[in-house]
Coordinates of C-alpha atoms and ligand atoms in Angstrom, one line a residue:
X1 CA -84.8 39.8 -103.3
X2 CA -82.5 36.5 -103.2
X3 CA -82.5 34.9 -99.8
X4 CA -78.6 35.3 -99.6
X5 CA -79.4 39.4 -99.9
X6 CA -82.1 39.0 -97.7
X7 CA -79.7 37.5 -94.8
X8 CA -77.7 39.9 -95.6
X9 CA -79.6 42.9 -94.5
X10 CA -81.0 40.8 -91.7
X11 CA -77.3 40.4 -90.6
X12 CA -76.5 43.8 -91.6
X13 CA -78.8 45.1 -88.8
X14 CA -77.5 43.4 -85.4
X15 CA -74.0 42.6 -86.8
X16 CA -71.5 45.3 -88.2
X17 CA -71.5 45.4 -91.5
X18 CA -73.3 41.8 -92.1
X19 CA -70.0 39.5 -90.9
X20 CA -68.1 38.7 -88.0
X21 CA -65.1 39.2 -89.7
X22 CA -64.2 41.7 -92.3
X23 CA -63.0 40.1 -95.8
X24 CA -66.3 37.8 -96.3
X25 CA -68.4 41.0 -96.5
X26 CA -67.2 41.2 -99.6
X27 CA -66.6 44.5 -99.7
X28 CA -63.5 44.4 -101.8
X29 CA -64.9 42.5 -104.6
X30 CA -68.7 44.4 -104.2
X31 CA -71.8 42.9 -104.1
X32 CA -73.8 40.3 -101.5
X33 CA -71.9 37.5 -99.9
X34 CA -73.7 33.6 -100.2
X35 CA -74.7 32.7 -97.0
X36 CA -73.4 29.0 -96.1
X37 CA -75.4 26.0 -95.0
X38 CA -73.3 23.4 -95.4
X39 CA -70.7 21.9 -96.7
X40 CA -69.2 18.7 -97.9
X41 CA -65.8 17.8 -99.1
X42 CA -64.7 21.0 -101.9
X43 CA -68.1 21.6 -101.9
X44 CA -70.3 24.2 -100.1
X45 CA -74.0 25.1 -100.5
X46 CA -75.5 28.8 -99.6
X47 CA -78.8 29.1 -98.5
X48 CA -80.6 29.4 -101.9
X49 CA -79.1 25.5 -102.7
X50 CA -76.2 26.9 -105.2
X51 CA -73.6 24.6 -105.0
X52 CA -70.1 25.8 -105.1
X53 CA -66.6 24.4 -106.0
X54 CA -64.9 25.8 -102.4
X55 CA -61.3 27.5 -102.9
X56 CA -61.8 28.8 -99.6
X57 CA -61.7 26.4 -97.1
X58 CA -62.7 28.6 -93.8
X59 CA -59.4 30.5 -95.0
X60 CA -56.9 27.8 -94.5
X61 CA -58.8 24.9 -91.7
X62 CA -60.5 22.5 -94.4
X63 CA -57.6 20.9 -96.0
X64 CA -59.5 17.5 -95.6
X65 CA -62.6 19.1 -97.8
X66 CA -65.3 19.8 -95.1
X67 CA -67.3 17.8 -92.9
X68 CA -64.4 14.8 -93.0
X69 CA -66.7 11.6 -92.1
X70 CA -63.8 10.8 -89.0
X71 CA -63.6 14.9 -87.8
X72 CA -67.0 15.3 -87.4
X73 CA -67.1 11.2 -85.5
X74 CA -64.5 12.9 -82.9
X75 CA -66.1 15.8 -82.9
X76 CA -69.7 14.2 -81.5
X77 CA -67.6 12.0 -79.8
X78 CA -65.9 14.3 -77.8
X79 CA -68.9 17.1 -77.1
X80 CA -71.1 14.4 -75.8
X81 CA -68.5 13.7 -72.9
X82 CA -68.8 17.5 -72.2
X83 CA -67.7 20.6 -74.1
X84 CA -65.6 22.3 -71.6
X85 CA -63.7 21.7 -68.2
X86 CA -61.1 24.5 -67.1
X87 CA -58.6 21.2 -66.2
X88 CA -56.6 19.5 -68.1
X89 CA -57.5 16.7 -70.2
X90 CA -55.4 13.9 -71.4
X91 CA -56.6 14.5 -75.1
X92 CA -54.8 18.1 -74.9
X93 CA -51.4 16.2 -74.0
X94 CA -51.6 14.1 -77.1
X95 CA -52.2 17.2 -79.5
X96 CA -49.4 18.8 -78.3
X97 CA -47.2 15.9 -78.4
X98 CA -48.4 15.5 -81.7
X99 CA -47.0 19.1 -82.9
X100 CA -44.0 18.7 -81.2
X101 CA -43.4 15.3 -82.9
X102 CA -44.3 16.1 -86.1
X103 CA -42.6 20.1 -86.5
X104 CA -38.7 20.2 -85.2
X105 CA -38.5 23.1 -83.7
X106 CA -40.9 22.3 -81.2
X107 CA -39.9 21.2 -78.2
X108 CA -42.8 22.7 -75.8
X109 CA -46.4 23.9 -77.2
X110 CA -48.8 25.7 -75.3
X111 CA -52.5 25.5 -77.1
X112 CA -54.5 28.7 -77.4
X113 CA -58.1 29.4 -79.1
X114 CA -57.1 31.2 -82.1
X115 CA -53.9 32.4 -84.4
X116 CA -54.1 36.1 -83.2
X117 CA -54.0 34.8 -79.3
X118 CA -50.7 32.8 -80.8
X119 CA -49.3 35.7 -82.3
X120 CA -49.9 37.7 -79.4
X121 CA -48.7 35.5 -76.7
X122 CA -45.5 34.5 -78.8
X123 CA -44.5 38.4 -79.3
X124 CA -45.2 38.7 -75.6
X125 CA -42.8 36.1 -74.7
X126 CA -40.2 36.9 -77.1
X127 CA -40.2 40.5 -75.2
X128 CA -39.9 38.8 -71.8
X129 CA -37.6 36.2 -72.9
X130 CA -35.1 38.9 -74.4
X131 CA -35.6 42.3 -72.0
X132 CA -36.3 44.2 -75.1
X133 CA -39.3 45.8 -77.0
X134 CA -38.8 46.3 -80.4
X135 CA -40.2 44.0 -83.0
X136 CA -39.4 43.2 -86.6
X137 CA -42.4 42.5 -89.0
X138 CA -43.2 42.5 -93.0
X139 CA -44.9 44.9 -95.0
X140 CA -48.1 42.5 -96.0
X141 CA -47.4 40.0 -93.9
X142 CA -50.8 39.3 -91.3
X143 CA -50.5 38.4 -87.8
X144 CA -54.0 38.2 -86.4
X145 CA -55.3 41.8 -85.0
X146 CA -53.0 42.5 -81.9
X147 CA -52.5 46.2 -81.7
X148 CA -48.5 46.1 -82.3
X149 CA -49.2 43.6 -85.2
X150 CA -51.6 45.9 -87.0
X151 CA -49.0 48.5 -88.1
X152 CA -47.8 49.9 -91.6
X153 CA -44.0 51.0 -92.7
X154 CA -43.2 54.6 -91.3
X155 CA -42.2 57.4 -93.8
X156 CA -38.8 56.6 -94.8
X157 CA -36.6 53.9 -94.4
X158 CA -36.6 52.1 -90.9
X159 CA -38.5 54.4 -89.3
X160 CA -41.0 52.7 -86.7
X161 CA -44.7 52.0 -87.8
X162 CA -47.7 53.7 -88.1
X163 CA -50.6 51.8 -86.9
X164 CA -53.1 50.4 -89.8
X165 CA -56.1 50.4 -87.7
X166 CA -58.3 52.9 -85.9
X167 CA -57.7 52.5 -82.0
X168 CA -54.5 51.7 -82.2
X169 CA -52.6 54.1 -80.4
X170 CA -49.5 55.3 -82.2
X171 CA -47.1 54.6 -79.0
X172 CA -48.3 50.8 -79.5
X173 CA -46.8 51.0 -83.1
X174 CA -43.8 53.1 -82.4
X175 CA -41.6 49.3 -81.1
X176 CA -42.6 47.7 -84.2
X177 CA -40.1 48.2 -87.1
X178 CA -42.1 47.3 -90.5
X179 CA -40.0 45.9 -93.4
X180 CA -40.1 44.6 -97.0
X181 CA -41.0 41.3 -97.5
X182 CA -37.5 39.7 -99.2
X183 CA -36.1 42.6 -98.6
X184 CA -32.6 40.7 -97.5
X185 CA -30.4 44.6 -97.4
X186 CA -33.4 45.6 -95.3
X187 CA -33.0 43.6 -93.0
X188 CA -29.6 43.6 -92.0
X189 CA -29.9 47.4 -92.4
X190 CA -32.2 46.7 -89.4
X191 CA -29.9 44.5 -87.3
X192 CA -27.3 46.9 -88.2
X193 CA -29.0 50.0 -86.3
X194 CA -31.4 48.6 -83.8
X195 CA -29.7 44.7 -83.3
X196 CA -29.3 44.8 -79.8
X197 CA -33.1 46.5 -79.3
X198 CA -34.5 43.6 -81.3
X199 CA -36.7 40.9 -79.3
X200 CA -38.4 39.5 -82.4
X201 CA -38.9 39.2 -85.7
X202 CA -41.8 37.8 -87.0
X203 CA -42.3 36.3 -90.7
X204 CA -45.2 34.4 -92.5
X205 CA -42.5 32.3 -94.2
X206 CA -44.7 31.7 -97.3
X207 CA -46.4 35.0 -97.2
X208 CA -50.5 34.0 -97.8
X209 CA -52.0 37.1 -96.6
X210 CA -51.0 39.4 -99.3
X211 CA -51.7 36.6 -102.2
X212 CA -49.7 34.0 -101.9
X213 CA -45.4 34.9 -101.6
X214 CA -42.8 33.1 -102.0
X215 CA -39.4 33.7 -99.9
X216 CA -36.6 34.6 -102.4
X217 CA -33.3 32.3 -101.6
X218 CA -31.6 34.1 -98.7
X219 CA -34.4 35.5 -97.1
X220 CA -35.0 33.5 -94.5
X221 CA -31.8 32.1 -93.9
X222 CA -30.7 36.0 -93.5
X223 CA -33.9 36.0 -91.0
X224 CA -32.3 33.4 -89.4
X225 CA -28.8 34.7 -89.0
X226 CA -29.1 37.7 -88.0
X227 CA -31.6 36.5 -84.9
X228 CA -29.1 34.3 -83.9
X229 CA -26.1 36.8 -84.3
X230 CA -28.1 39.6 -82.1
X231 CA -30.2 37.5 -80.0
X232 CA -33.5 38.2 -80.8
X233 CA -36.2 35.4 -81.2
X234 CA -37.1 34.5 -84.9
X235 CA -41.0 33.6 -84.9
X236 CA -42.6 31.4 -88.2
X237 CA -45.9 32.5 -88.0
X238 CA -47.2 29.2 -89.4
X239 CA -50.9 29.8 -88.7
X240 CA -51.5 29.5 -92.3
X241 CA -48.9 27.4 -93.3
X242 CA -48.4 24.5 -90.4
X243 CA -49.7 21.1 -91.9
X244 CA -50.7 23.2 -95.4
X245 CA -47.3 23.7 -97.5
X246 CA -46.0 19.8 -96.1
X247 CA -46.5 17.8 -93.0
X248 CA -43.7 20.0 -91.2
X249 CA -44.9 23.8 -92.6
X250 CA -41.8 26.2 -94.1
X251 CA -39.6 24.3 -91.5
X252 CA -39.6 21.2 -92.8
X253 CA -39.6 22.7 -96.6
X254 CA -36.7 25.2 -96.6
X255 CA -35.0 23.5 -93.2
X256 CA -34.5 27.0 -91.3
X257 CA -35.3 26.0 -87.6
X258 CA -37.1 29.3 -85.7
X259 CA -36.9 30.0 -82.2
X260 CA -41.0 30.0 -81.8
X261 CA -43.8 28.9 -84.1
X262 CA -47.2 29.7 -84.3
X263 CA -49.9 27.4 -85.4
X264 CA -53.8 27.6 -85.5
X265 CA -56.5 26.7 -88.6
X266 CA -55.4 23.3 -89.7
X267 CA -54.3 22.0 -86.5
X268 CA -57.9 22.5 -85.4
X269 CA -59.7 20.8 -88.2
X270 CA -62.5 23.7 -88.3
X271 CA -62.6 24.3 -84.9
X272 CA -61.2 27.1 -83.1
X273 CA -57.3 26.6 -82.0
X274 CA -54.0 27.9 -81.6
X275 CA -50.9 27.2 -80.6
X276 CA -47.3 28.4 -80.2
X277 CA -44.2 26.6 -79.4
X278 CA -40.9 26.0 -79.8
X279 CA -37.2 26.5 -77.5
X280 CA -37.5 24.8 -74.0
X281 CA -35.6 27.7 -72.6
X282 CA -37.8 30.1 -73.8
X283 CA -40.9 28.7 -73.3
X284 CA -39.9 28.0 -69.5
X285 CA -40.6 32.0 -69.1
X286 CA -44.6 31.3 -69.7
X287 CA -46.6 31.5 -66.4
X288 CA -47.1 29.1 -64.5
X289 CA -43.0 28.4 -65.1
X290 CA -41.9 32.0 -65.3
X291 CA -43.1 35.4 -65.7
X292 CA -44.8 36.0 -68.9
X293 CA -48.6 35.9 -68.3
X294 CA -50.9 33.9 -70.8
X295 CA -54.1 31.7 -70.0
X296 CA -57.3 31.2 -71.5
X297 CA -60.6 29.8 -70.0
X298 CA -61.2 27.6 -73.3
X299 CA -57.6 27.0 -73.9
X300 CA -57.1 23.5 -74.8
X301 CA -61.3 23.0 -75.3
X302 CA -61.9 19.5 -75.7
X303 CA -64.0 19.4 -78.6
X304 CA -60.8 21.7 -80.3
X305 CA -58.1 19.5 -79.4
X306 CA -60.6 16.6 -80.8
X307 CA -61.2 17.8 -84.0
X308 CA -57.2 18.5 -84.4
X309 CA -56.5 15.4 -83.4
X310 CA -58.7 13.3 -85.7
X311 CA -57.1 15.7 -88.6
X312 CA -53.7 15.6 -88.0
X313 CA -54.2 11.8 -88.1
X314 CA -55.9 11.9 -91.3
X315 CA -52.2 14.0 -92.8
X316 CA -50.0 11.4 -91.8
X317 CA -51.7 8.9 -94.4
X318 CA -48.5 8.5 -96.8
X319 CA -48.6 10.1 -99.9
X320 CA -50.8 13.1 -98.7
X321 CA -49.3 15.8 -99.2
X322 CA -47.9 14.4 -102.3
X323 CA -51.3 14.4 -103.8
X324 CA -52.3 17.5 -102.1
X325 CA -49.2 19.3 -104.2
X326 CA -50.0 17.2 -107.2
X327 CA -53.8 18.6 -107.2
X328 CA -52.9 22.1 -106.8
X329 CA -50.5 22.1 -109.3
X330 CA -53.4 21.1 -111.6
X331 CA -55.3 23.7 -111.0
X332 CA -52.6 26.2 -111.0
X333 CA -51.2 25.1 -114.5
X334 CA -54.8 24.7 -115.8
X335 CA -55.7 28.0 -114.6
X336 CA -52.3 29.6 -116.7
X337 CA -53.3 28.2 -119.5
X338 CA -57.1 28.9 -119.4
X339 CA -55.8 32.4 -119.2
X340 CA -53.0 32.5 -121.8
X341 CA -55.9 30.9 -124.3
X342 CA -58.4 34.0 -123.6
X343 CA -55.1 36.4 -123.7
X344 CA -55.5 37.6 -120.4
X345 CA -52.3 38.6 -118.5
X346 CA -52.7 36.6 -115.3
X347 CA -50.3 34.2 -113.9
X348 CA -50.6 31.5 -110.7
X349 CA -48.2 30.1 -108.0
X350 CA -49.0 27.4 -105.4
X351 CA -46.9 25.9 -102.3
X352 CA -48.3 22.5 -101.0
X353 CA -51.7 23.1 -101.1
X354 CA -52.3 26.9 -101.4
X355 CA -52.2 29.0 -104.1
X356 CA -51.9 32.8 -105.3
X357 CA -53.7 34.2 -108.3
X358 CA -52.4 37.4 -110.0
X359 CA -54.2 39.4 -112.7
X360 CA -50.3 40.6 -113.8
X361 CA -47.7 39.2 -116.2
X362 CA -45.1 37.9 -113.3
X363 CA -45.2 36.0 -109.9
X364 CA -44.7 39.0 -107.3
X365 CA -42.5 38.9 -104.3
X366 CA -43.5 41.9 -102.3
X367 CA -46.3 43.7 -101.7
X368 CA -45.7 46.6 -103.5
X369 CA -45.6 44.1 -106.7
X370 CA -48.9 42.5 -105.5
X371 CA -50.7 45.8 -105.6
X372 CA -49.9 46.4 -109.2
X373 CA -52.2 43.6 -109.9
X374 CA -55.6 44.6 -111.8
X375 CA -58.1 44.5 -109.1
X376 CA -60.8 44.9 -111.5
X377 CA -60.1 42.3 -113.4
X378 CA -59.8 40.0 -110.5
X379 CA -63.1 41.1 -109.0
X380 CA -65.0 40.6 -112.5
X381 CA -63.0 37.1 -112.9
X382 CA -64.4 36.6 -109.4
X383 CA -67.9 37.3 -109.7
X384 CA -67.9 35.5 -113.5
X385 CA -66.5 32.2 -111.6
X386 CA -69.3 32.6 -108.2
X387 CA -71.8 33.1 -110.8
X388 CA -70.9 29.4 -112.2
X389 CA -70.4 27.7 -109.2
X390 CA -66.3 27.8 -107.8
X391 CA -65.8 29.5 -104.9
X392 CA -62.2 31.8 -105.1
X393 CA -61.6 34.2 -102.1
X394 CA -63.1 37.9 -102.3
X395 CA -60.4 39.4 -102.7
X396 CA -57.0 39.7 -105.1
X397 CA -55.2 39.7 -101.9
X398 CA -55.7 36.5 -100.3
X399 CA -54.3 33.3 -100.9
X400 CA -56.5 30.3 -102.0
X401 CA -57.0 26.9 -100.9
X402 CA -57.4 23.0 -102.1
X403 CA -58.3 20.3 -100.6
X404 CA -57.1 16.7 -100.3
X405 CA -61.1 16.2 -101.7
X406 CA -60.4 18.7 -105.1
X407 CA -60.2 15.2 -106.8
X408 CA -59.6 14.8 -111.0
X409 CA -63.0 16.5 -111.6
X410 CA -63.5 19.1 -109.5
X411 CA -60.0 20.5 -110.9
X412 CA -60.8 20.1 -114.4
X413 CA -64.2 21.2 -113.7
X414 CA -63.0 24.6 -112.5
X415 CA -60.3 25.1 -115.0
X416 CA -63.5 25.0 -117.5
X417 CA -65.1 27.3 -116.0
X418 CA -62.4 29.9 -115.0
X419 CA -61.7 29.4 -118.6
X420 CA -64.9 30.7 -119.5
X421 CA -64.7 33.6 -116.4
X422 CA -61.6 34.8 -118.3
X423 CA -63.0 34.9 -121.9
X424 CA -65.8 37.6 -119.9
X425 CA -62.9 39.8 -119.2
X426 CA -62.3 40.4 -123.0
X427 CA -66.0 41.8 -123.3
Ligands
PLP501 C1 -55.2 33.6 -90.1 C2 -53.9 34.1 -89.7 C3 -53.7 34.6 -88.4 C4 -54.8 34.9 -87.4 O1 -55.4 33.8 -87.0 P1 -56.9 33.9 -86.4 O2 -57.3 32.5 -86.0 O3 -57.8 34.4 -87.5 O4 -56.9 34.8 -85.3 C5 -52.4 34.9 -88.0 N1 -51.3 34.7 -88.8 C6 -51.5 34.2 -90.0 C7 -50.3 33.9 -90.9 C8 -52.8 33.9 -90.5 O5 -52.9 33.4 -91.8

């Protein structure tokens, strides 16, 4: 048995189903996951040695390639002055300043330990900013795993949700009205019936949990409208896209301003952060300032706030994102073409610096169109591409990620080898 199997069914025994967190069981692509040692700028080594080209990027955090030289230098830095406190620190203020200068809708940020806690809280307070319960969100879109977020469309149109999770009572689901993603008639259909029962609506506004989607024209701009005509709240749920489509997330690409944003993986370098933010007014209704109760023991952890600190630094370099776009681009034309030479229908789409692969002829924008892609061709591309050392995520339904350290090489070495993955789909 390989040592990454053997792990595995060590893990496997103490820990449900081997992971701590569902998609890197690899259940959807079969087979045993690598087990990681380390890692180095778009590389990552398992425990047998292999070393892989990294798509992966701890889902979204690693946008400087891992172990970044000045992260891990703040990181020490700040753990050997002490790893927790429960008070506030003067290192917390700057991070926050630091999201608030740099995304404009910002104007208050409160810092939380993980994108799910932002979710949650931000939901929470759009409900006691607005009186009202009901809640807009996407068909595909992921919010983290709070009970009203983990809900599926109803039978028929614009009924309420059913939930997509065991232990979810149905009651939780029945405020939150699910919609199709770019679905513009949908959602003014919505406003139209329930406008005045609406706190929220949340959006990934690149969609990167379903593969990556793109926003048609209109969509959020109709988002956006029809918030502001019926007062509801409109939350960017930037978790995955803050500081990884451009240095001010969908915002500062498409210039719709939301009411709340949510933030966490990038803005904590690797470490484990969140954040949401946005209106003064509303954000005046969080305890201590008004009634809405959130807190956290590690809110705000030093070591966190470090780490995000150092990183964010490291994006404001000019030119970054520039060549951030410019490398996944590469990879995303090379990739096209790699396919279209083996004759494999597969197409690619990237934003800044993440990217969607689809094993089907046309870039989807829902994810009804999504599911029509051939899983089994993804999951043999997958395995074919592991096997030669690049690292894609497990799974034809998750967006990918570079790295600002995916230089020349590493791109054209992976378009070689994907093109090789796709000429063992023909066999
Ligand atoms: C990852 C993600 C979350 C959840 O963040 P966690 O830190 O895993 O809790 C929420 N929203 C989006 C858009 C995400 O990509």
């Amino acid at each position: 048995m390989t040592r990454n199997a053997e792990l595995f069914e060590r893990a496997c025994r103490t820990i449900p189903g081997g992971v701590n967190s569902p998609v890197r069981a690899f259940r959807s692509v079969g087979g045993t996951p690598p087990f990681i040692r380390r890692g180095a700028g778009p590389y990552i080594w398992d425990a047998e040695g292999t070393q892989y080209i990294d798509y992966v990027g701890s889902w979204g955090p690693a946008i400087l390639g891992h172990a970044h030289p000045d992260v891990i230098r703040a990181v020490q830095a700040a753990a050997a002055d002490g790893l927790s406190f429960g008070a506030p620190t003067e290192a917390e203020v700057e991070l926050a300043e630091m999201l608030a200068q740099r995304l404009p809708s910002i104007e208050q940020v409160r810092l939380v330990s993980s994108g799910t806690e932002a979710t949650m809280s931000a939901i929470r307070l759009a409900r006691g900013f607005t009186g009202r319960a009901k809640i807009v969100k996407f068909e595909g879109c992921y919010h983290g795993h709070a009970d009203s977020l983990l809900v599926k469309a109803g039978s028929g149109l614009l009924t309420f949700g059913n939930p997509t999770s065991a232990g979810v009572p149905p009651e939780f689901a029945a405020h939150t009205l699910v919609l199709d993603y770019n679905d513009i008639a949908g959602v003014e259909a919505a406003f139209k019936q329930y406008g005045d029962e609406i706190a929220c609506v949340i959006v990934e506004p690149v969609a990167g949990n379903m593969n990556l989607v793109q926003p048609v024209p209109g969509f959020l701009q109709t988002l956006r409208d029809q918030c502001t005509r019926y007062g509801a709240v409109l939350i960017f749920d930037e978790v995955m896209t803050g500081f990884r489509v451009g240095p001010q997330g969908v915002q500062g690409r498409t210039g719709i301003v939301p009411d709340l944003t949510t933030l966490a993986k990038v803005i904590g370098g690797g470490m484990p952060i969140g954040a949401f933010g946005g209106r003064r007014d509303i954000m005046a209704h969080i305890a201590p300032l008004g009634p809405v109760y959130q807190a956290g023991t590690l809110s705000g952890n030093p070591v966190a706030v470090a780490a995000g600190i150092a990183t964010l630094r490291l994006l404001d370099e000019p030119g970054f994102y520039e060549r951030l776009e410019a490398q996944t681009r590469k990879l995303v034309e090379g990739l096209r073409n790699a396919a279209a030479r083996a004759g494999v229908p597969f197409t690619a789409d990237h934003v800044g610096g993440m990217f969607g692969l689809y094993f089907r002829d046309s870039v989807p924008t829902s994810l009804a169109e999504v599911s029509t892609s051939d899983t089994q061709a993804f999951n043999q591309f997958f395995h074919a591409a592991l096997a030669r050392g690049v690292n894609f995520a497990p799974s034809a339904f998750e967006a990918g990620f570079v790295s600002i350290a995916h230089d020349d090489d590493v791109i054209e070495r992976t378009i070689a080898i994907a093109g090789e993955a796709f000429a063992e789909l023909k066999r």
